[in-house]
Structure formats: structure tokens, C-alpha cells
Amino acid sequence: MLEQVTRFNESGKRHIIEVFHVYKNYGPRPTLFDINLTVLENEFLFIAGPSGAGKTTFLRLLFRDEQVTQGHILVKGINLQRIPRRKIPLLRRDIGVVFQDFRLIDHYTVYENIALVLEAAGHQARYIPKRVHQVLRMVGLEKTLHAYPARLSGGEQQRIAVARAAVGKPLILLADEPTGNLDADASDMVFDLFAQLHKLGTTIIVATHDKLLLSKVRARIVSLDQGHMEIKNHL
Amino acid sequence: MNPTKIVSVLKRMKRNFVATPYLHLAATGTIGLCLLITGCFIILYTNLNDLIEVWQQDIRIVAYIKDGVSDRQRTLLAQTISKLNGVKEVSYTSKDEALTQLRQQMKHRSSLLDGLHTNPLPASFTIDLVESQKNRVNVTLLSRKINEFPEINDVEYAKAWLHRFSGFISFFRLASLVVGLVVFATTVFICSNTIGLTLYAQRDELDIMRLVGATDSFIKAPFYIQNLIQGLLGSLLAITLLFAVYNIFIAKIEAYGALMATWEVRFLSLTEVYELLLIGVVIAWLGSYISLKQFLKS
């Protein structure tokens, strides 16, 4: 059994992510310095900062794609430094991730890309098509079911990536520069999807360098610059 | 693993075969080639063992009796020798019988023997051994024992030939083991590298699977299954080729009728065929295990 510590704030909201004095080094040069952060359940959080500030590294630490050099990260009260390797897939099923470059599997159809998440989690065969149709309806791309990603526009591919991240009903959705490769309209559509998921109870964390985007959604903003985090709107 | 995962694994396996057919063919061919070498060794080894057994059946000790030994002494000696451990039968050849046999062997040149005033050939015992005792150590020990009888002049048992042959067999067994191990290790190495190439070709897909919460076993399963199939196909390929080569070889040596009359060159037994199939599967499994472990660690 994993040790799980659940904390709540004064208004009774669960601390879904807690970051304590986190440092991350790649070689001798530190990328992140003494990061401290608490994210509440169903919060919408922006991590703002220029390219190379450490935003991607920070997100990768949250879904245990990387390990901290020093400090602790708790997700749902589970200390990621103590989680055994075999339990990482279970953690990741609670975290959906959206990347700037979409990261869809080219030779899988849209349906197969999304269904893979549910297949990997061992959902029942009857449930999978139903749920895939549901998320595709949500992102407005039901008709692309049998298309391959290369046939879709960048905006459509990113909406498919959001559908894939959301299909497993994760508690947390992490997005790393999700609009970096999109035009303004496509960006708006993707942000509408985030807002919808937020309304459904998902905690959303978006890393971006685009200052325009920050004004689109009412959300808390933390900024990251050269590995140092500054919390602008306190809890 | 639940049914959804099984279906997903099979679908991905089919996709892998379609996506990288040449790599899979290369892996199957490598296993097949290595098992062909292994199979050749097994056939050579078992047939040489059979040949040794045929030759061993002819191992006999001939003990030459001194002149002047009486019939009574000779009968007693024959009884004593026949009671020795490992002796199956003792038969006596008198001096006259030995000369007659020599005449028969010399055929048209037997007239050379007509000038002899006395029979120079000694009487002898031909000692046949029980099957289990027909080896170098036992034959040497028994010969020494028989030679110690005062009535015996000399003992003969194709000593040099037996020593050389035993040495060759020991060397062949050791060489087979070493070559077998080297071939096995090389095949596993080549196989794991070929599988590694398949994994490298699909690294993006596998990375994404890990990101969406797929377990290692879910990721590994199709590779294990497809490689086991490759192992089986490689083994079948090797067995088919071996059978073809065996038949060509048999046709070529049919001319050697005398050899074939006493020694039949045989193909792999059913058990050996199963063993070869098993080796193919083990090679493929080990190859997958090593490459997947390295890949997932990275």
C-alpha cells in the first residue's frame, strides 16, 4: 500500500498537487530552483514563462516522466519519489497530458488513438466505443473517427489530443504549450475544451509562454523564469 | 489480462508485423539459420554416436596361448576367463584352425604357407564382452588381467585405435557443447538486436503508451507473442531445410552400400524435433526479454 496524505484548504478543497522545495538539475546546471506550489482540486492554473524557463520540466515532474533532484511532489497525496515503478501507470491514468506537438500515433486512426488509453486501463470492450464517441462529440470531431492524424489540421489534431487526454476521465489535465502550433481560432477551440473539462471537475494546468492566452480564462497564474517560480495570485 | 487488453495486444501485434515486415523476416531468418547449424550438430553428433556403437560391437580381446599348454589347463583357463567380470563368451581357436583361417584369408597366395614345416601360429581364445563393458577403460583392465595368466603369451585388442577413437569422441562432445553455446549466445544477441530495432522503429508509439498509463506488461505482451511466433517459424524453417539437406545427403551416400548395411544415417528423432522447436522459442523469448528490458529502462 502506498502512503497517501490528503490535505484540504480552509474552504474544504483538496490539495491535489503539492510541491515542496523541488530542485531539478540536468548536469551541473539547475533547471528548477526551490519550487513550492499547492494546486487545489478543480483549479485552473497557468504556468507562464518564456521558453527555457523550466515549464516543460516542471510538468514532466508532475506525471513522473522525470524525477526531482531534491524535494518532494505529492499528487493526490501520493509522494512521487516513493511510488514504485510498477505503480506509475496507475498514477498516469489520473493525469491526462496534452503536448504542443500533439503526439498522436500516426498509423493509428483517431478512434484507435483515443481507445488506446481505455484499452491500456483495461476497460470493458462495450464501454470503449461508447466513451470514445462521447469525447469525440465533445471535441466536435465525431466524423473523423476513422481518419488518420496526418489527414487532420493542426487544430483538429490538438482537439483529438485533448480528447485522448480526457477519455479516461482524469482528475488532472496537464497541457504543455497546447496552442503553440495553432492559429487563434484553433487556440480558442482548444481553450473552450479546457474550460468544459474544468466545469466537469478536472484540475487543469496549462504551461504557456503566450501572454495573450492568459487573459482568455479566469485562472490563477504562476510564473516561472530561469527555474524560479513566482506565485502571482495567492490561494 | 482481461479480454479488452488481449484484443488490443493482438491488434498491435498484427500492426507490428505489417509496419516492419522485413525486420520480422530478418529475426525469423536469423533464428532459422542458427537452429540449422544447431540441428546439423545434433544430427552429426547422434549419428557419430550410432557409428561408435556399431564399431564398439566389434570390440573383442584375443588372448594367445603359449605352446605346450595341456588340454586340461586350457579348459580350466577358459572357464576362469569366462567367469571374469564383463566377459560374455570365450571361444577357442586351435593352432590348426588358425592356420586354416590364415589360408582362407590369403586365398590364392596361400601356397606361400606350403613351405612351412611347423605351424608357427599360436592357439588363442577370442573373448567376447558384454555390451556395457565395450569401452576403452574396461577393455584395457580386462586385457591386463588376462595377460597375467601364465598360460597366456600375449593379448591383443586394437589398443591404439580404441585410444584414438575415445579421444576423438571426447573432443567432439566438448566441441559440440562449446559450439552449441556460442551459437546459442550469438543467436540470442542477434535476435535481441533485431527486436531492439523493431522497438526503436516504434519508440514514439511506445512512449505515448507509457504516457497514457499503459503498464509494462501491456506494452511488452505483443512483442513477446510475435517473437515467440518468430521463434517457432524459425525452428520450422530450420527443420524443413535440415530435412531437405538430409535427403540430398542420403541420396549421395547410397552408393556406399557396405557402410549403409551396418550403419543407417538417421534424421532427428521426434523428441529432438521438439527440442529444436523449444530452443527456437527460448532464443526468441530471451531476445525479447533482453531488448525489452533495455528499452523500458531507457
XYZ file of C-alpha atoms in Angstrom:
533
model
C 0.000 0.000 0.000
C 1.207 3.478 -0.833
C 1.297 6.059 1.867
C -1.295 8.669 0.930
C -1.666 12.008 2.722
C -4.717 14.081 1.875
C -4.801 17.731 2.921
C -7.533 20.326 2.492
C -7.549 24.113 2.474
C -9.691 26.300 4.734
C -12.681 26.067 2.389
C -12.508 22.263 2.340
C -10.936 21.877 -1.097
C -8.489 19.001 -1.509
C -4.822 19.696 -2.264
C -4.465 17.632 -5.428
C -0.838 18.590 -6.128
C 1.707 19.693 -3.534
C 5.249 20.652 -4.439
C 7.795 21.076 -1.640
C 11.242 22.624 -2.211
C 11.753 20.952 -5.571
C 15.030 21.227 -7.450
C 15.782 19.658 -10.788
C 19.238 19.523 -12.298
C 20.304 18.371 -15.727
C 24.027 18.024 -15.327
C 25.677 20.760 -13.259
C 23.200 23.485 -14.252
C 19.932 23.504 -12.239
C 16.712 23.875 -14.268
C 14.334 24.351 -11.349
C 15.176 26.070 -8.027
C 13.294 25.554 -4.793
C 9.791 25.270 -6.278
C 6.894 25.320 -3.819
C 3.303 25.116 -5.026
C -0.096 23.817 -3.992
C -2.799 23.140 -6.562
C -6.369 22.607 -5.394
C -8.836 20.118 -6.795
C -10.684 21.548 -9.831
C -8.387 24.535 -10.041
C -7.424 26.151 -13.356
C -3.783 27.111 -13.221
C -1.486 28.740 -15.743
C 2.257 28.311 -15.575
C 3.545 31.272 -17.530
C 7.063 31.966 -18.592
C 9.379 32.317 -21.565
C 10.838 29.398 -23.496
C 13.510 27.607 -21.497
C 12.081 28.733 -18.153
C 11.570 25.132 -16.989
C 7.794 24.812 -17.616
C 8.037 21.522 -19.544
C 10.421 20.085 -16.961
C 8.028 21.030 -14.187
C 5.082 19.355 -15.939
C 7.152 16.237 -16.614
C 7.912 16.006 -12.906
C 4.173 16.068 -12.176
C 3.390 12.958 -14.213
C 6.606 11.271 -13.130
C 8.230 11.346 -16.555
C 11.206 12.785 -14.703
C 12.338 12.554 -11.098
C 13.178 15.507 -8.876
C 16.788 16.028 -7.861
C 15.710 17.281 -4.451
C 12.380 17.920 -2.719
C 9.007 16.195 -2.865
C 5.940 16.203 -5.069
C 2.630 14.797 -3.858
C -0.120 14.052 -6.373
C -3.455 13.044 -4.779
C -1.421 12.784 -1.580
C 0.979 10.201 -3.080
C 4.661 11.033 -2.841
C 6.043 10.609 -6.371
C 9.544 9.948 -5.024
C 8.307 6.859 -3.224
C 5.980 5.471 -5.859
C 7.197 2.086 -7.181
C 7.841 1.860 -10.924
C 5.001 -0.601 -11.464
C 2.505 1.865 -9.915
C 3.403 4.751 -12.242
C 0.893 3.666 -14.953
C -1.881 3.826 -12.352
C -0.840 7.381 -11.442
C -0.787 8.381 -15.105
C -4.349 7.167 -15.605
C -5.385 10.017 -13.302
C -3.399 12.553 -15.326
C -4.172 13.461 -18.930
C -1.390 15.167 -20.870
C -1.616 17.410 -23.949
C 1.568 18.336 -25.803
C 2.436 21.165 -28.162
C 3.279 18.645 -30.939
C 0.074 16.614 -30.288
C 1.964 13.297 -30.066
C -0.687 11.211 -31.768
C 0.308 7.832 -33.208
C 0.466 8.325 -36.974
C -0.565 4.842 -38.050
C -3.477 4.642 -35.614
C -6.856 6.051 -36.599
C -8.421 8.753 -34.455
C -10.570 6.098 -32.794
C -7.561 3.855 -32.102
C -5.511 6.739 -30.688
C -8.207 7.553 -28.173
C -9.305 3.980 -27.434
C -5.711 3.006 -26.595
C -5.972 4.863 -23.268
C -9.030 2.839 -22.269
C -7.591 -0.434 -23.573
C -4.411 0.129 -21.560
C -6.521 0.763 -18.463
C -8.424 -2.485 -19.080
C -11.907 -1.028 -19.558
C -14.680 -3.301 -20.789
C -14.959 -3.737 -24.562
C -18.565 -2.462 -24.591
C -17.652 0.752 -22.791
C -14.746 1.779 -25.020
C -16.566 2.747 -28.286
C -19.298 4.455 -26.292
C -16.816 6.588 -24.369
C -14.675 7.343 -27.450
C -17.770 8.610 -29.304
C -18.682 10.699 -26.285
C -15.335 12.545 -26.150
C -15.211 12.951 -29.910
C -18.650 14.534 -29.737
C -17.336 16.825 -27.010
C -14.403 17.992 -29.165
C -16.676 18.226 -32.235
C -14.796 15.705 -34.348
C -17.116 12.708 -34.418
C -16.798 12.422 -38.186
C -13.028 11.914 -38.063
C -13.384 8.583 -36.265
C -11.638 6.515 -38.942
C -9.269 9.202 -40.204
C -5.522 9.114 -39.621
C -3.998 12.108 -37.778
C -1.955 13.252 -40.786
C -5.222 13.933 -42.653
C -6.360 16.425 -39.999
C -5.408 20.076 -39.476
C -3.210 21.111 -36.556
C -6.206 22.402 -34.621
C -8.116 19.176 -35.193
C -5.140 17.087 -34.146
C -4.831 19.065 -30.931
C -8.551 18.590 -30.209
C -8.035 14.836 -30.736
C -5.103 15.032 -28.317
C -7.391 16.741 -25.781
C -9.985 14.017 -26.370
C -7.324 11.380 -25.725
C -6.239 13.150 -22.540
C -9.847 13.414 -21.348
C -11.182 9.993 -22.351
C -10.042 8.280 -19.155
C -11.798 10.956 -17.023
C -8.559 12.050 -15.341
C -8.529 14.162 -12.196
C -5.781 16.360 -13.626
C -5.099 17.587 -17.142
C -1.635 18.935 -17.940
C -1.123 20.898 -21.150
C 2.329 21.903 -22.350
C 2.111 24.849 -24.774
C -1.120 23.386 -26.203
C -1.635 26.266 -28.625
C 1.988 26.698 -29.640
C 1.346 25.327 -33.132
C -2.200 26.636 -33.607
C -3.806 29.734 -35.088
C -6.029 31.984 -32.979
C -9.323 30.223 -33.841
C -7.932 26.772 -33.183
C -6.443 28.041 -29.894
C -9.832 29.346 -28.818
C -11.444 25.999 -29.559
C -8.846 24.152 -27.520
C -9.302 26.571 -24.623
C -13.074 26.107 -24.797
C -12.439 22.377 -24.336
C -10.268 23.037 -21.299
C -12.989 25.223 -19.863
C -15.560 22.466 -20.446
C -13.375 19.883 -18.728
C -12.781 22.297 -15.874
C -16.533 22.656 -15.444
C -16.785 18.866 -15.251
C -14.417 18.917 -12.266
C -10.990 18.353 -13.829
C -7.985 20.217 -12.459
C -6.316 21.979 -15.387
C -2.686 23.096 -15.509
C -1.548 24.844 -18.673
C 2.052 25.834 -19.335
C 2.390 28.631 -21.875
C 4.639 31.473 -22.944
C 1.779 33.196 -24.795
C 0.652 36.153 -22.661
C -2.493 36.642 -24.752
C -3.801 33.267 -23.679
C -3.591 34.142 -20.001
C -6.410 36.630 -20.370
C -8.752 34.150 -22.018
C -9.662 32.141 -18.915
C -10.107 33.260 -15.312
C -7.370 31.309 -13.674
C -4.558 31.508 -11.181
C -1.203 32.264 -12.763
C 2.210 31.274 -11.530
C 5.234 32.409 -13.458
C 8.413 30.510 -13.985
C 11.572 32.257 -15.062
C 15.003 30.666 -15.279
C 13.845 27.933 -12.940
C 12.428 30.250 -10.251
C 8.692 30.203 -9.558
C 6.755 33.273 -8.591
C 3.168 32.875 -7.432
C 1.214 35.900 -8.637
C -2.309 35.163 -7.362
C -2.122 33.513 -3.994
C -4.722 30.993 -2.856
C -5.100 -9.779 -18.564
C -8.740 -9.023 -19.391
C -10.326 -9.645 -22.845
C -10.058 -5.964 -23.909
C -6.334 -5.985 -23.276
C -5.918 -9.318 -25.088
C -7.734 -7.991 -28.183
C -5.663 -4.786 -28.052
C -2.421 -6.770 -27.738
C -3.332 -8.959 -30.738
C -4.269 -5.908 -32.807
C -0.958 -4.222 -32.001
C 0.898 -7.427 -32.800
C -0.726 -7.563 -36.241
C 0.120 -3.877 -36.745
C 3.750 -4.509 -35.797
C 4.031 -7.304 -38.362
C 2.563 -5.063 -41.055
C 4.637 -1.992 -40.062
C 8.072 -3.689 -40.056
C 7.804 -6.900 -42.115
C 11.485 -7.028 -43.119
C 12.712 -6.766 -39.549
C 10.440 -9.634 -38.569
C 11.627 -11.676 -41.540
C 15.231 -10.948 -40.531
C 14.581 -12.117 -36.964
C 12.861 -15.296 -38.178
C 15.665 -15.951 -40.670
C 18.345 -15.444 -38.007
C 16.695 -17.900 -35.650
C 16.204 -20.330 -38.537
C 19.844 -20.113 -39.625
C 21.194 -20.610 -36.118
C 18.894 -23.557 -35.491
C 20.001 -25.014 -38.818
C 23.588 -25.016 -37.506
C 22.431 -26.455 -34.173
C 20.352 -29.101 -35.969
C 23.344 -30.090 -38.136
C 25.369 -30.589 -34.978
C 22.656 -32.696 -33.368
C 22.398 -34.915 -36.458
C 26.181 -35.246 -36.735
C 26.516 -35.959 -33.041
C 23.766 -38.587 -32.801
C 24.903 -40.344 -35.969
C 28.533 -40.430 -34.856
C 27.343 -41.890 -31.565
C 25.435 -44.548 -33.521
C 28.558 -45.270 -35.564
C 30.600 -45.631 -32.382
C 28.084 -48.149 -31.091
C 28.319 -50.145 -34.321
C 32.101 -50.167 -34.087
C 32.059 -50.951 -30.402
C 30.075 -54.109 -31.128
C 33.186 -55.448 -32.896
C 35.494 -54.944 -29.924
C 36.957 -58.302 -28.881
C 40.037 -59.433 -26.955
C 42.253 -62.117 -28.482
C 44.493 -63.917 -25.969
C 47.312 -66.032 -27.468
C 48.108 -69.258 -25.597
C 51.701 -70.413 -25.058
C 52.755 -73.588 -26.807
C 52.783 -76.644 -24.574
C 49.681 -75.825 -22.543
C 47.734 -79.034 -21.981
C 44.065 -79.503 -22.933
C 43.097 -79.709 -19.274
C 44.960 -76.478 -18.409
C 43.387 -74.794 -21.419
C 39.848 -75.874 -20.450
C 40.370 -74.654 -16.882
C 41.766 -71.352 -18.166
C 38.792 -70.887 -20.497
C 36.441 -71.460 -17.529
C 38.387 -68.969 -15.372
C 38.368 -66.293 -18.080
C 34.660 -66.748 -18.787
C 33.934 -66.015 -15.113
C 35.757 -62.671 -15.219
C 33.583 -59.569 -14.914
C 32.446 -58.291 -18.318
C 33.188 -61.473 -20.266
C 30.272 -62.721 -22.334
C 31.770 -65.646 -24.197
C 35.158 -67.361 -24.648
C 35.813 -69.323 -27.829
C 38.922 -71.400 -28.551
C 40.871 -71.429 -31.813
C 43.457 -74.203 -32.085
C 46.783 -73.804 -33.906
C 45.437 -75.843 -36.852
C 42.228 -73.786 -37.057
C 44.308 -70.567 -37.007
C 46.388 -71.841 -39.929
C 43.259 -72.838 -41.869
C 41.761 -69.386 -41.286
C 45.001 -67.771 -42.472
C 44.993 -69.891 -45.633
C 41.401 -68.798 -46.321
C 42.268 -65.162 -45.815
C 45.316 -65.342 -48.102
C 43.220 -67.050 -50.856
C 45.380 -67.553 -53.991
C 48.562 -66.617 -52.130
C 48.008 -69.400 -49.562
C 50.588 -71.528 -51.417
C 53.209 -69.424 -49.622
C 52.306 -71.317 -46.462
C 53.004 -74.699 -48.054
C 56.727 -74.415 -47.323
C 56.206 -74.302 -43.537
C 57.463 -77.396 -41.712
C 55.795 -76.489 -38.444
C 52.721 -74.401 -37.641
C 54.048 -71.063 -36.259
C 50.606 -69.748 -35.300
C 49.582 -69.868 -31.628
C 46.288 -71.220 -30.300
C 44.062 -68.467 -28.950
C 40.954 -67.508 -27.029
C 38.618 -64.983 -28.606
C 36.885 -63.192 -25.730
C 33.582 -61.512 -26.476
C 32.468 -58.843 -24.000
C 29.081 -57.817 -22.658
C 27.837 -54.578 -24.331
C 28.234 -52.338 -21.282
C 31.924 -53.283 -20.926
C 32.898 -52.400 -24.503
C 34.784 -49.232 -23.689
C 38.412 -48.233 -23.530
C 38.852 -48.419 -19.734
C 37.189 -51.819 -19.244
C 38.849 -53.427 -22.252
C 42.278 -52.278 -21.044
C 41.678 -53.551 -17.497
C 40.359 -56.906 -18.670
C 43.236 -57.344 -21.116
C 45.759 -56.715 -18.339
C 44.058 -59.283 -16.116
C 44.054 -61.937 -18.862
C 47.679 -61.224 -19.726
C 48.662 -62.035 -16.153
C 47.709 -65.719 -16.569
C 50.979 -67.726 -17.014
C 49.458 -69.752 -19.876
C 48.891 -66.582 -21.910
C 51.637 -65.328 -24.184
C 50.082 -62.056 -25.393
C 46.807 -60.146 -25.588
C 45.533 -58.051 -28.469
C 42.555 -55.655 -28.624
C 43.141 -52.864 -31.175
C 44.555 -50.688 -28.418
C 45.796 -47.727 -30.443
C 42.594 -47.471 -32.442
C 40.441 -47.572 -29.313
C 42.525 -44.868 -27.605
C 42.443 -42.565 -30.612
C 38.744 -43.064 -31.141
C 37.857 -42.416 -27.480
C 39.935 -39.227 -27.586
C 38.154 -38.075 -30.713
C 34.726 -38.722 -29.208
C 35.565 -36.781 -26.025
C 36.858 -33.878 -28.120
C 33.806 -33.976 -30.376
C 31.451 -33.905 -27.379
C 33.277 -30.928 -25.837
C 33.472 -29.100 -29.183
C 29.741 -29.678 -29.739
C 28.961 -28.220 -26.337
C 31.181 -25.152 -26.879
C 29.933 -24.532 -30.431
C 26.339 -25.081 -29.270
C 26.715 -22.489 -26.510
C 28.421 -19.986 -28.817
C 25.721 -20.411 -31.477
C 23.005 -20.059 -28.816
C 24.524 -16.896 -27.295
C 25.140 -15.373 -30.744
C 21.565 -16.064 -31.809
C 20.149 -14.517 -28.644
C 22.382 -11.469 -29.186
C 21.416 -11.048 -32.860
C 17.781 -11.686 -32.034
C 17.686 -9.124 -29.221
C 19.314 -6.557 -31.525
C 16.810 -7.230 -34.292
C 13.964 -6.888 -31.797
C 15.698 -3.765 -30.479
C 15.487 -2.300 -33.996
C 11.752 -3.049 -34.078
C 11.350 -1.306 -30.737
C 13.415 1.645 -31.923
C 11.210 1.954 -35.016
C 8.169 2.134 -32.734
C 9.663 4.175 -29.897
C 7.262 7.119 -30.300
C 4.268 4.845 -30.121
C 5.648 3.039 -27.077
C 6.478 6.345 -25.355
C 2.917 7.541 -25.891
C 1.587 4.279 -24.470
C 3.628 4.808 -21.342
C 2.336 8.372 -21.046
C -1.288 7.290 -21.216
C -0.872 4.791 -18.392
C -0.068 1.524 -20.173
C 1.714 -0.952 -17.930
C 4.994 -2.546 -18.967
C 3.271 -5.899 -19.443
C 0.669 -4.304 -21.751
C 3.471 -2.763 -23.826
C 5.612 -5.911 -23.826
C 2.928 -8.536 -24.494
C 2.638 -8.176 -28.314
C 6.426 -8.234 -28.680
C 6.714 -11.420 -26.653
C 3.937 -13.128 -28.618
C 5.241 -12.035 -32.019
C 8.761 -13.111 -31.130
C 7.578 -16.492 -29.904
C 5.833 -16.921 -33.261
C 9.097 -15.918 -34.983
C 10.961 -18.477 -32.859
C 8.541 -21.222 -33.874
C 8.620 -20.222 -37.551
C 12.430 -20.029 -37.469
C 12.591 -23.527 -35.934
C 10.179 -24.927 -38.527
C 12.231 -23.316 -41.290
C 15.420 -24.871 -39.896
C 13.818 -28.327 -39.542
C 12.456 -28.181 -43.105
C 15.853 -27.168 -44.520
C 17.601 -29.829 -42.448
C 15.210 -32.476 -43.745
C 15.856 -31.381 -47.331
C 19.646 -31.399 -46.828
C 19.413 -34.785 -45.081
C 17.556 -36.326 -48.034
C 20.093 -34.957 -50.539
C 22.928 -36.292 -48.353
C 21.310 -39.740 -48.062
C 20.883 -39.942 -51.843
C 24.580 -39.061 -52.318
C 25.921 -41.721 -49.957
C 23.604 -44.514 -51.057
C 26.452 -45.732 -53.233
C 28.351 -46.715 -50.110
C 26.222 -49.810 -49.661
C 28.591 -51.646 -47.329
C 28.665 -48.779 -44.851
C 24.919 -48.317 -45.009
C 24.347 -52.026 -44.335
C 25.694 -51.746 -40.799
C 25.039 -48.044 -40.074
C 21.943 -46.126 -41.026
C 22.304 -42.305 -41.074
C 19.200 -41.144 -39.287
C 17.361 -37.795 -39.138
C 16.332 -36.043 -35.922
C 14.049 -38.067 -33.665
C 10.640 -36.641 -32.782
C 11.991 -35.650 -29.352
C 14.915 -33.817 -30.973
C 12.496 -32.002 -33.314
C 10.506 -30.855 -30.255
C 13.755 -29.831 -28.561
C 14.750 -27.749 -31.594
C 11.329 -26.057 -31.576
C 11.784 -25.363 -27.885
C 15.276 -23.925 -28.439
C 13.840 -21.568 -31.098
C 11.158 -20.391 -28.707
C 13.664 -19.951 -25.859
C 16.023 -17.933 -28.122
C 13.160 -15.665 -29.223
C 11.927 -15.240 -25.654
C 15.395 -14.386 -24.333
C 15.967 -11.963 -27.223
C 12.689 -10.210 -26.447
C 13.377 -10.171 -22.726
C 16.810 -8.545 -23.094
C 15.793 -5.919 -25.656
C 12.522 -5.001 -23.899
C 14.257 -4.702 -20.563
C 16.860 -2.356 -22.058
C 14.227 -0.344 -23.919
C 11.861 0.110 -20.977
C 14.747 1.017 -18.678
C 15.718 3.833 -21.026
